[in-house]
mmCIF file of C-alpha atoms and ligand atoms in Angstrom:
data_model
loop_
_atom_site.group_PDB
_atom_site.id
_atom_site.type_symbol
_atom_site.label_atom_id
_atom_site.label_comp_id
_atom_site.label_asym_id
_atom_site.label_seq_id
_atom_site.Cartn_x
_atom_site.Cartn_y
_atom_site.Cartn_z
ATOM 1 C CA MET A 92 218.715 141.486 261.878
ATOM 2 C CA TRP A 93 217.596 142.389 264.941
ATOM 3 C CA PRO A 94 216.020 140.064 267.000
ATOM 4 C CA THR A 95 212.668 139.021 266.659
ATOM 5 C CA GLN A 96 212.029 137.707 269.701
ATOM 6 C CA ARG A 97 208.394 139.081 271.373
ATOM 7 C CA GLU A 98 210.765 140.689 275.162
ATOM 8 C CA VAL A 99 213.661 142.803 275.381
ATOM 9 C CA ALA A 100 216.059 140.897 276.723
ATOM 10 C CA ALA A 101 220.147 142.830 278.176
ATOM 11 C CA GLY A 102 222.177 142.982 274.612
ATOM 12 C CA ASP A 103 219.734 144.154 271.657
ATOM 13 C CA VAL A 104 219.186 147.444 270.570
ATOM 14 C CA VAL A 105 216.092 149.092 271.200
ATOM 15 C CA ILE A 106 214.516 152.210 269.689
ATOM 16 C CA ILE A 107 214.028 154.951 272.238
ATOM 17 C CA TRP A 108 210.880 156.827 271.762
ATOM 18 C CA GLN A 109 210.242 160.341 273.907
ATOM 19 C CA THR A 110 209.250 162.143 271.108
ATOM 20 C CA ARG A 111 208.439 163.111 266.978
ATOM 21 C CA GLU A 112 212.236 165.284 267.738
ATOM 22 C CA LEU A 113 213.774 163.231 269.954
ATOM 23 C CA ILE A 114 213.912 159.621 268.989
ATOM 24 C CA GLN A 115 217.102 157.509 269.329
ATOM 25 C CA PRO A 116 219.088 154.281 269.475
ATOM 26 C CA LEU A 117 219.899 152.708 272.996
ATOM 27 C CA LEU A 118 221.287 149.525 273.237
ATOM 28 C CA ILE A 119 220.388 148.024 276.100
ATOM 29 C CA THR A 120 223.741 146.566 279.094
ATOM 30 C CA PRO A 121 222.007 146.086 282.768
ATOM 31 C CA GLY A 122 223.738 148.067 284.922
ATOM 32 C CA LYS A 123 223.971 151.125 283.234
ATOM 33 C CA ASP A 124 220.613 153.688 283.310
ATOM 34 C CA PHE A 125 218.917 155.924 280.634
ATOM 35 C CA ASN A 126 218.035 159.532 281.708
ATOM 36 C CA SER A 127 216.324 161.828 279.568
ATOM 37 C CA ARG A 128 214.527 164.788 280.608
ATOM 38 C CA PHE A 129 210.953 162.379 279.957
ATOM 39 C CA GLY A 130 212.939 160.996 283.777
ATOM 40 C CA HIS A 131 214.825 158.571 284.947
ATOM 41 C CA TYR A 132 215.656 154.330 283.833
ATOM 42 C CA ARG A 133 217.300 151.429 284.608
ATOM 43 C CA HIS A 134 217.505 149.465 281.614
ATOM 44 C CA SER A 135 217.404 146.638 283.446
ATOM 45 C CA ASP A 136 213.906 147.692 284.193
ATOM 46 C CA LEU A 137 213.330 146.616 280.082
ATOM 47 C CA ILE A 138 214.638 143.998 280.112
ATOM 48 C CA GLY A 139 211.696 141.009 279.530
ATOM 49 C CA ILE A 140 208.653 144.195 278.358
ATOM 50 C CA PRO A 141 207.708 142.956 275.168
ATOM 51 C CA TYR A 142 208.502 145.478 272.200
ATOM 52 C CA GLY A 143 206.328 148.652 272.545
ATOM 53 C CA SER A 144 206.370 149.370 275.798
ATOM 54 C CA LYS A 145 205.250 152.333 277.239
ATOM 55 C CA VAL A 146 207.470 152.716 280.232
ATOM 56 C CA THR A 147 206.817 155.184 282.761
ATOM 57 C CA SER A 148 210.374 156.118 284.174
ATOM 58 C CA ARG A 149 211.656 155.925 287.339
ATOM 59 C CA ASN A 150 209.850 159.336 289.225
ATOM 60 C CA GLY A 151 207.163 159.929 287.752
ATOM 61 C CA ARG A 152 208.585 162.561 285.725
ATOM 62 C CA GLY A 153 207.198 161.317 282.644
ATOM 63 C CA PHE A 154 207.396 157.893 279.898
ATOM 64 C CA ILE A 155 209.176 156.677 277.039
ATOM 65 C CA HIS A 156 208.139 153.410 273.830
ATOM 66 C CA VAL A 157 210.829 150.886 273.752
ATOM 67 C CA LEU A 158 210.163 149.767 270.414
ATOM 68 C CA ARG A 159 212.124 147.304 268.216
ATOM 69 C CA PRO A 160 214.124 148.258 265.870
ATOM 70 C CA THR A 161 213.446 148.474 261.833
ATOM 71 C CA PRO A 162 215.455 150.011 258.851
ATOM 72 C CA GLU A 163 212.516 152.928 258.920
ATOM 73 C CA LEU A 164 213.264 153.924 263.000
ATOM 74 C CA TRP A 165 216.878 153.550 262.610
ATOM 75 C CA THR A 166 217.269 156.131 259.942
ATOM 76 C CA MET A 167 215.063 158.215 262.337
ATOM 77 C CA ALA A 168 217.436 157.361 265.394
ATOM 78 C CA LEU A 169 220.942 157.188 263.461
ATOM 79 C CA PRO A 170 223.549 159.152 265.243
ATOM 80 C CA HIS A 171 224.688 161.194 262.615
ATOM 81 C CA ARG A 172 228.141 161.197 260.686
ATOM 82 C CA THR A 173 227.469 161.887 257.359
ATOM 83 C CA GLN A 174 224.453 162.963 255.507
ATOM 84 C CA ILE A 175 221.490 160.756 255.415
ATOM 85 C CA LEU A 176 219.213 159.386 252.299
ATOM 86 C CA TYR A 177 215.736 159.412 254.307
ATOM 87 C CA LEU A 178 212.552 156.832 253.486
ATOM 88 C CA ALA A 179 211.118 158.739 250.005
ATOM 89 C CA ASP A 180 213.820 158.923 248.785
ATOM 90 C CA ILE A 181 215.909 155.206 249.707
ATOM 91 C CA ALA A 182 212.753 153.914 248.293
ATOM 92 C CA PHE A 183 211.912 155.792 245.725
ATOM 93 C CA ILE A 184 215.758 154.381 244.601
ATOM 94 C CA THR A 185 215.275 150.933 246.018
ATOM 95 C CA SER A 186 211.918 150.049 243.837
ATOM 96 C CA TRP A 187 214.032 152.667 240.748
ATOM 97 C CA LEU A 188 217.107 149.943 241.113
ATOM 98 C CA ASP A 189 214.595 146.688 240.816
ATOM 99 C CA ILE A 190 216.700 145.422 244.241
ATOM 100 C CA ARG A 191 214.775 142.605 246.006
ATOM 101 C CA CYS A 192 215.674 139.826 247.756
ATOM 102 C CA GLY A 193 218.654 138.733 246.366
ATOM 103 C CA SER A 194 219.769 141.130 245.113
ATOM 104 C CA ARG A 195 223.539 142.131 245.090
ATOM 105 C CA VAL A 196 223.713 146.250 245.340
ATOM 106 C CA ILE A 197 226.840 147.864 245.795
ATOM 107 C CA GLU A 198 227.174 151.714 247.163
ATOM 108 C CA ALA A 199 229.798 154.326 247.647
ATOM 109 C CA GLY A 200 229.784 155.484 250.146
ATOM 110 C CA THR A 201 228.329 153.741 253.577
ATOM 111 C CA GLY A 202 228.900 157.140 255.415
ATOM 112 C CA SER A 203 226.066 156.108 258.803
ATOM 113 C CA GLY A 204 224.234 153.437 257.230
ATOM 114 C CA SER A 205 221.208 154.913 256.989
ATOM 115 C CA PHE A 206 220.264 153.598 253.436
ATOM 116 C CA SER A 207 222.919 150.627 254.132
ATOM 117 C CA HIS A 208 220.433 148.954 256.240
ATOM 118 C CA SER A 209 217.458 149.250 254.088
ATOM 119 C CA ILE A 210 219.040 147.153 251.309
ATOM 120 C CA ALA A 211 220.595 144.960 253.252
ATOM 121 C CA ARG A 212 216.383 144.020 254.072
ATOM 122 C CA THR A 213 215.054 144.567 250.816
ATOM 123 C CA VAL A 214 218.047 142.157 249.459
ATOM 124 C CA GLY A 215 217.420 139.658 252.550
ATOM 125 C CA PRO A 216 219.942 136.458 253.168
ATOM 126 C CA ARG A 217 219.841 135.543 250.007
ATOM 127 C CA GLY A 218 221.766 138.338 248.591
ATOM 128 C CA HIS A 219 224.306 140.796 248.873
ATOM 129 C CA LEU A 220 225.109 144.425 249.367
ATOM 130 C CA TYR A 221 228.691 145.284 248.915
ATOM 131 C CA SER A 222 229.295 149.019 250.813
ATOM 132 C CA TYR A 223 232.914 151.025 250.762
ATOM 133 C CA GLU A 224 233.622 154.509 252.609
ATOM 134 C CA PHE A 225 236.679 155.836 252.080
ATOM 135 C CA HIS A 226 237.207 157.799 255.659
ATOM 136 C CA GLU A 227 238.763 155.247 257.898
ATOM 137 C CA ALA A 228 237.049 155.955 261.033
ATOM 138 C CA ARG A 229 233.175 155.938 259.781
ATOM 139 C CA ALA A 230 233.588 152.514 258.003
ATOM 140 C CA GLU A 231 234.968 151.442 261.339
ATOM 141 C CA MET A 232 231.289 152.545 263.054
ATOM 142 C CA ALA A 233 229.220 151.165 260.738
ATOM 143 C CA ARG A 234 231.445 148.617 260.610
ATOM 144 C CA GLU A 235 230.507 147.747 264.221
ATOM 145 C CA GLU A 236 227.012 148.925 263.761
ATOM 146 C CA PHE A 237 226.391 145.926 260.949
ATOM 147 C CA VAL A 238 227.855 143.628 264.033
ATOM 148 C CA ARG A 239 225.576 144.723 266.648
ATOM 149 C CA HIS A 240 222.334 144.240 264.393
ATOM 150 C CA GLY A 241 223.086 141.166 262.428
ATOM 151 C CA MET A 242 223.464 142.857 259.526
ATOM 152 C CA GLN A 243 226.947 141.605 258.607
ATOM 153 C CA ASP A 244 226.393 137.622 256.745
ATOM 154 C CA ILE A 245 224.751 140.804 254.396
ATOM 155 C CA VAL A 246 226.555 143.167 254.054
ATOM 156 C CA THR A 247 230.474 143.532 253.164
ATOM 157 C CA LEU A 248 232.093 147.113 254.308
ATOM 158 C CA THR A 249 235.827 148.136 252.829
ATOM 159 C CA HIS A 250 237.747 150.621 253.596
ATOM 160 C CA HIS A 251 238.721 151.828 250.075
ATOM 161 C CA ASN A 252 238.054 154.824 247.642
ATOM 162 C CA VAL A 253 236.106 153.798 245.081
ATOM 163 C CA CYS A 254 236.958 156.822 242.380
ATOM 164 C CA LYS A 255 240.343 155.897 243.191
ATOM 165 C CA ASP A 256 240.520 152.771 243.029
ATOM 166 C CA GLY A 257 237.380 151.247 241.853
ATOM 167 C CA PHE A 258 235.294 148.016 243.578
ATOM 168 C CA THR A 259 236.363 144.768 244.306
ATOM 169 C CA VAL A 260 233.908 142.488 243.160
ATOM 170 C CA GLU A 261 233.538 142.222 239.257
ATOM 171 C CA ASN A 262 230.903 141.657 236.607
ATOM 172 C CA MET A 263 228.785 140.393 239.336
ATOM 173 C CA ALA A 264 226.066 143.431 240.883
ATOM 174 C CA ASP A 265 221.855 144.028 239.480
ATOM 175 C CA ALA A 266 222.982 147.473 240.767
ATOM 176 C CA VAL A 267 225.124 150.400 241.322
ATOM 177 C CA PHE A 268 224.228 153.168 243.961
ATOM 178 C CA LEU A 269 226.678 156.167 243.992
ATOM 179 C CA ASP A 270 226.289 158.472 247.325
ATOM 180 C CA LEU A 271 229.130 160.017 246.486
ATOM 181 C CA PRO A 272 230.801 164.282 245.940
ATOM 182 C CA ALA A 273 232.041 163.387 242.710
ATOM 183 C CA PRO A 274 230.336 160.177 240.882
ATOM 184 C CA TRP A 275 231.046 160.591 238.320
ATOM 185 C CA GLU A 276 234.682 159.160 238.706
ATOM 186 C CA ALA A 277 233.302 155.835 240.223
ATOM 187 C CA VAL A 278 230.617 156.188 236.817
ATOM 188 C CA GLY A 279 233.590 154.212 234.997
ATOM 189 C CA HIS A 280 233.776 151.765 237.891
ATOM 190 C CA ALA A 281 230.488 150.978 238.791
ATOM 191 C CA LYS A 282 230.783 149.829 234.551
ATOM 192 C CA LYS A 283 232.929 146.904 235.826
ATOM 193 C CA ALA A 284 231.377 145.573 238.698
ATOM 194 C CA LEU A 285 227.910 146.133 237.026
ATOM 195 C CA ARG A 286 226.826 142.523 235.251
ATOM 196 C CA LYS A 287 226.957 141.556 231.844
ATOM 197 C CA ASP A 288 224.864 138.542 231.091
ATOM 198 C CA ARG A 289 221.819 141.346 232.174
ATOM 199 C CA LEU A 290 220.241 144.386 231.950
ATOM 200 C CA THR A 291 221.750 146.752 234.957
ATOM 201 C CA ARG A 292 220.918 150.149 236.741
ATOM 202 C CA ILE A 293 222.524 152.620 238.646
ATOM 203 C CA CYS A 294 222.302 155.684 240.884
ATOM 204 C CA CYS A 295 223.882 159.124 241.360
ATOM 205 C CA PHE A 296 222.387 160.827 244.073
ATOM 206 C CA SER A 297 224.310 164.898 244.190
ATOM 207 C CA PRO A 298 222.802 167.716 245.791
ATOM 208 C CA CYS A 299 223.660 170.378 243.393
ATOM 209 C CA MET A 300 222.518 170.062 239.628
ATOM 210 C CA GLU A 301 227.085 171.036 238.541
ATOM 211 C CA GLN A 302 227.502 167.056 239.172
ATOM 212 C CA VAL A 303 224.083 166.385 237.700
ATOM 213 C CA LEU A 304 225.348 167.050 234.886
ATOM 214 C CA ARG A 305 228.093 165.455 235.302
ATOM 215 C CA ALA A 306 227.344 162.268 236.525
ATOM 216 C CA VAL A 307 224.662 162.071 233.315
ATOM 217 C CA ASN A 308 227.979 163.069 230.516
ATOM 218 C CA ALA A 309 230.127 160.705 232.305
ATOM 219 C CA LEU A 310 227.495 157.584 232.097
ATOM 220 C CA ASN A 311 226.456 158.234 228.920
ATOM 221 C CA GLU A 312 230.095 158.632 228.158
ATOM 222 C CA ALA A 313 230.447 155.015 229.265
ATOM 223 C CA GLY A 314 227.572 153.913 227.080
ATOM 224 C CA PHE A 315 225.207 153.732 230.324
ATOM 225 C CA THR A 316 220.490 154.535 228.543
ATOM 226 C CA ASP A 317 217.661 155.517 229.533
ATOM 227 C CA ILE A 318 219.537 159.018 232.629
ATOM 228 C CA CYS A 319 216.730 160.090 234.041
ATOM 229 C CA MET A 320 216.851 162.271 236.516
ATOM 230 C CA TYR A 321 214.534 162.955 240.349
ATOM 231 C CA GLU A 322 213.848 164.793 242.853
ATOM 232 C CA THR A 323 211.773 163.400 245.795
ATOM 233 C CA LEU A 324 209.906 165.609 247.961
ATOM 234 C CA LEU A 325 207.595 165.101 251.153
ATOM 235 C CA ARG A 326 204.251 167.458 250.522
ATOM 236 C CA PRO A 327 203.722 166.885 254.551
ATOM 237 C CA HIS A 328 198.966 166.794 255.186
ATOM 238 C CA GLU A 329 198.022 168.833 259.084
ATOM 239 C CA VAL A 330 194.630 166.748 260.305
ATOM 240 C CA GLN A 331 192.860 168.640 262.408
ATOM 241 C CA GLN A 332 189.385 167.036 264.202
ATOM 242 C CA LEU A 333 185.982 169.012 262.731
ATOM 243 C CA PRO A 334 182.437 169.037 263.941
ATOM 244 C CA THR A 335 181.167 166.988 261.056
ATOM 245 C CA PRO A 336 179.088 169.716 258.119
ATOM 246 C CA LEU A 337 175.780 169.357 258.417
ATOM 247 C CA SER A 338 173.452 167.891 255.998
ATOM 248 C CA LEU A 339 172.084 169.745 252.811
ATOM 249 C CA ASP A 340 168.498 169.381 254.640
ATOM 250 C CA ASN A 341 169.395 169.885 257.688
ATOM 251 C CA VAL A 342 170.837 173.793 255.917
ATOM 252 C CA VAL A 343 167.626 173.948 254.591
ATOM 253 C CA SER A 344 165.029 173.802 257.212
ATOM 254 C CA LYS A 345 167.990 176.287 258.802
ATOM 255 C CA LEU A 346 167.604 178.913 256.469
ATOM 256 C CA LYS A 347 164.181 178.636 256.655
ATOM 257 C CA ARG A 348 164.338 178.461 259.783
ATOM 258 C CA LEU A 349 165.975 181.453 259.765
ATOM 259 C CA GLU A 350 163.546 183.602 257.758
ATOM 260 C CA LYS A 351 161.075 182.792 259.814
ATOM 261 C CA PHE A 352 162.516 183.747 262.352
ATOM 262 C CA ARG A 353 163.735 187.562 260.529
ATOM 263 C CA GLU A 354 159.851 187.911 260.052
ATOM 264 C CA GLU A 355 158.355 187.098 263.121
ATOM 265 C CA LYS A 356 161.107 189.633 264.400
ATOM 266 C CA ARG A 357 160.350 192.585 262.331
ATOM 267 C CA LEU A 358 156.463 191.359 262.987
ATOM 268 C CA ARG A 359 157.333 192.606 266.839
ATOM 269 C CA GLN A 360 158.699 195.576 266.027
ATOM 270 C CA ILE A 361 156.270 196.958 263.997
ATOM 271 C CA ALA A 362 153.718 195.921 266.351
ATOM 272 C CA ASN A 363 155.400 197.193 269.984
ATOM 273 C CA SER A 364 156.349 201.235 267.571
ATOM 274 C CA LYS A 365 152.812 201.372 267.102
ATOM 275 C CA ARG A 366 152.353 199.904 270.303
ATOM 276 C CA LYS A 367 154.868 202.609 271.913
ATOM 277 C CA ARG A 368 152.918 205.769 269.374
ATOM 278 C CA GLU A 369 150.466 205.118 270.760
ATOM 279 C CA GLU A 370 151.002 205.269 274.840
ATOM 280 C CA ASP A 371 152.715 208.177 274.198
ATOM 281 C CA SER A 372 149.997 209.724 272.407
ATOM 282 C CA ASP A 373 147.787 208.852 275.739
ATOM 283 C CA ILE A 374 150.745 210.827 278.175
ATOM 284 C CA PRO A 375 150.603 214.549 278.674
ATOM 285 C CA GLU A 376 153.210 217.122 277.582
ATOM 286 C CA PRO A 377 155.234 217.141 280.664
ATOM 287 C CA ASP A 378 155.579 213.533 281.399
ATOM 288 C CA LYS A 379 156.410 213.324 277.840
ATOM 289 C CA ARG A 380 160.301 215.057 277.799
ATOM 290 C CA ALA A 381 160.884 213.912 281.072
ATOM 291 C CA ARG A 382 160.466 210.798 279.977
ATOM 292 C CA ILE A 383 162.253 211.294 276.917
ATOM 293 C CA GLY A 384 166.431 209.271 276.899
ATOM 294 C CA GLU A 385 165.317 207.028 280.402
ATOM 295 C CA PRO A 386 163.568 203.537 279.971
ATOM 296 C CA ASP A 387 160.748 202.185 280.880
ATOM 297 C CA THR A 388 161.560 200.314 284.100
ATOM 298 C CA ALA A 389 158.069 199.912 285.333
ATOM 299 C CA ARG A 390 157.276 198.637 282.409
ATOM 300 C CA ASP A 391 160.245 196.701 281.751
ATOM 301 C CA GLU A 392 160.735 195.910 284.963
ATOM 302 C CA GLY A 393 158.114 193.305 286.011
ATOM 303 C CA GLY A 394 155.715 195.184 285.231
ATOM 304 C CA SER A 395 151.861 193.424 283.786
ATOM 305 C CA ARG A 396 152.804 194.258 279.398
ATOM 306 C CA PRO A 397 155.518 191.905 278.861
ATOM 307 C CA PRO A 398 159.086 194.620 276.750
ATOM 308 C CA LEU A 399 158.425 196.003 273.823
ATOM 309 C CA ILE A 400 161.149 194.392 272.142
ATOM 310 C CA SER A 401 162.305 190.594 272.965
ATOM 311 C CA ASP A 402 163.999 189.109 270.478
ATOM 312 C CA PRO A 403 166.757 186.903 270.920
ATOM 313 C CA HIS A 404 169.926 187.302 268.897
ATOM 314 C CA ILE A 405 170.256 184.128 267.707
ATOM 315 C CA PRO A 406 166.547 182.134 266.400
ATOM 316 C CA PRO A 407 166.972 178.814 268.653
ATOM 317 C CA LYS A 408 168.466 175.496 267.517
ATOM 318 C CA ALA A 409 166.955 172.983 266.062
ATOM 319 C CA ASP A 410 167.269 169.306 267.745
ATOM 320 C CA ASP A 411 169.197 168.310 264.839
ATOM 321 C CA GLU A 412 171.825 171.221 264.153
ATOM 322 C CA VAL A 413 172.851 169.461 267.176
ATOM 323 C CA ASN A 414 176.108 168.022 265.970
ATOM 324 C CA GLU A 415 179.184 166.792 268.524
ATOM 325 C CA ALA A 416 180.437 164.408 265.828
ATOM 326 C CA THR A 417 183.360 165.079 264.446
ATOM 327 C CA VAL A 418 184.635 163.947 260.710
ATOM 328 C CA SER A 419 189.467 164.125 260.387
ATOM 329 C CA TRP A 420 189.623 167.373 257.246
ATOM 330 C CA SER A 421 193.040 167.365 255.917
ATOM 331 C CA ARG A 422 195.296 170.309 254.225
ATOM 332 C CA VAL A 423 198.696 170.292 252.677
ATOM 333 C CA CYS A 424 200.919 172.617 254.448
ATOM 334 C CA HIS A 425 201.686 176.286 251.975
ATOM 335 C CA GLU A 426 205.919 174.672 252.916
ATOM 336 C CA VAL A 427 207.027 171.716 250.333
ATOM 337 C CA ARG A 428 210.109 170.082 252.144
ATOM 338 C CA GLY A 429 213.141 170.642 251.102
ATOM 339 C CA HIS A 430 215.154 169.590 249.240
ATOM 340 C CA THR A 431 218.064 165.887 249.559
ATOM 341 C CA SER A 432 219.534 166.043 246.368
ATOM 342 C CA TYR A 433 218.840 164.939 242.747
ATOM 343 C CA LEU A 434 218.432 161.641 241.884
ATOM 344 C CA THR A 435 220.033 160.905 238.270
ATOM 345 C CA PHE A 436 219.256 157.073 237.272
ATOM 346 C CA ALA A 437 220.443 154.875 234.603
ATOM 347 C CA ARG A 438 220.653 152.393 232.756
ATOM 348 C CA LEU A 439 223.099 148.968 231.211
ATOM 349 C CA VAL A 440 221.935 146.701 228.608
ATOM 350 C CA PRO A 441 223.983 143.853 228.682
ATOM 351 C CA TYR A 442 226.783 143.838 226.224
ATOM 352 C CA PRO A 443 224.859 142.358 222.307
ATOM 353 C CA ALA A 444 226.376 138.533 222.348
ATOM 354 C CA GLU A 445 230.429 138.329 221.080
ATOM 355 C CA THR A 446 231.686 136.111 218.284
ATOM 356 C CA SER A 447 234.556 134.102 219.668
ATOM 357 C CA SER A 448 237.849 133.226 217.586
ATOM 358 C CA ASN A 449 235.459 130.055 217.365
ATOM 359 C CA GLY A 450 232.557 131.435 215.298
ATOM 360 C CA GLU A 451 230.567 130.019 218.635
ATOM 361 C CA THR A 452 227.544 133.362 220.263
ATOM 362 C CA GLU A 453 228.827 133.873 223.829
ATOM 363 C CA GLY A 454 226.552 133.715 226.151
ATOM 364 C CA LEU A 455 225.521 136.735 227.784
ATOM 365 C CA THR A 456 221.801 136.644 227.129
ATOM 366 C CA THR A 457 218.685 139.312 227.992
ATOM 367 C CA THR A 458 216.976 136.912 230.897
ATOM 368 C CA SER A 459 216.008 140.375 232.805
ATOM 369 C CA GLU A 460 212.686 142.421 232.125
HETATM 370 C C1 SAM B 262 227.272 161.740 252.384
HETATM 371 S S1 SAM B 262 227.399 160.762 253.430
HETATM 372 C C2 SAM B 262 226.823 159.185 252.564
HETATM 373 C C3 SAM B 262 225.223 158.596 253.209
HETATM 374 C C4 SAM B 262 224.937 157.447 253.743
HETATM 375 N N1 SAM B 262 224.185 157.075 251.692
HETATM 376 C C5 SAM B 262 223.792 157.356 254.260
HETATM 377 O O1 SAM B 262 222.361 157.153 253.811
HETATM 378 O O2 SAM B 262 223.993 157.004 256.163
HETATM 379 C C6 SAM B 262 228.734 160.172 251.373
HETATM 380 C C7 SAM B 262 230.061 158.802 252.029
HETATM 381 O O3 SAM B 262 230.936 158.499 250.610
HETATM 382 C C8 SAM B 262 232.415 159.030 251.631
HETATM 383 N N2 SAM B 262 233.644 159.041 250.401
HETATM 384 C C9 SAM B 262 233.055 159.941 249.469
HETATM 385 N N3 SAM B 262 234.422 159.925 248.857
HETATM 386 C C10 SAM B 262 233.653 158.853 248.391
HETATM 387 C C11 SAM B 262 235.349 158.475 247.925
HETATM 388 N N4 SAM B 262 235.966 157.859 246.951
HETATM 389 N N5 SAM B 262 234.910 156.488 247.817
HETATM 390 C C12 SAM B 262 234.659 155.706 248.851
HETATM 391 N N6 SAM B 262 233.321 157.230 249.593
HETATM 392 C C13 SAM B 262 233.077 158.259 249.775
HETATM 393 C C14 SAM B 262 232.265 160.232 252.476
HETATM 394 O O4 SAM B 262 232.834 160.238 253.506
HETATM 395 C C15 SAM B 262 230.603 160.213 252.826
HETATM 396 O O5 SAM B 262 230.891 159.624 254.248
#
């Protein structure tokens, strides 16, 4: 799945990262150009550069990052043909369905292939993904992508209506994932496809509660157990750089300095008004009247005595308060990002061992858990 060599080669699918909101796949084709609002690039200029490179545009307008695809990046970059699954749901489903290296998994429908890429990587060459899609054009596009991404040995894509015609495999899947408008119509077929020699799992992905209820009824009727439903929501954090908070000792000494400064200011004000009163009592009456409301410029501007009140409003900073270090700070955003779907999970416990006509117990064992 996808190239592993260090440098970009002709024919590779790369991920072009322009901004967080603008991430797109690009098939490297010599002779072609890539144009965006971040500049003009020739595909041939990208051949031979190491994956992860930052490339400046030919006209100096901007730059792009050229990344090696991963299922996570593919989900962010893929061409949308349908609604798709995102990482939070994919990770949760993978864990709940106990999908691992070597698992045999069924998914319907394939849609835009977001879930398929992730599952193909998880099951690897020892496992297999059976993917079903009833929309012909979508099935064809997904098939081409799977081949281009080197997944053709891991994924089998069938153009098929699973609600009507069921699945092409029987008694062999470890897990089934249904992302369909009416998953309840496929639950009986899913049961047939699941292997009966061990515990297996199913998940129905439905955007509305009505669909969940119908899926739950169908799962109950088909004999699935441990039915439960989850909704995964993203809680983004807002991260900022702030000055490092002062230590407690710093705060205490700052408060003490402030208190001292206020006290000195109070004493200065008392002394000033006392001096003013004394001066005023020395001045003859007419002069006093003339001076009402006028600033004492002669005294304040370079007179022999200091200004009456020389009080800066902010106390001086001590050396230990000069604080240029910053600290990263994160806060949960109030807005919780939207609901995609409800995930209904259930398990299918192996059939009880049956006694054959010759009296022997046929081997259905519970080896998985
Ligand atoms: C929401 S999309 C699946 C998205 C996919 N999980 C992804 O992550 O990209 C649902 C797909 O199911 C397909 N579909 C709907 N009913 C189906 C059926 N009965 N059999 C097979 N595919 C079906 C639709 O054509 C559509 O492409």
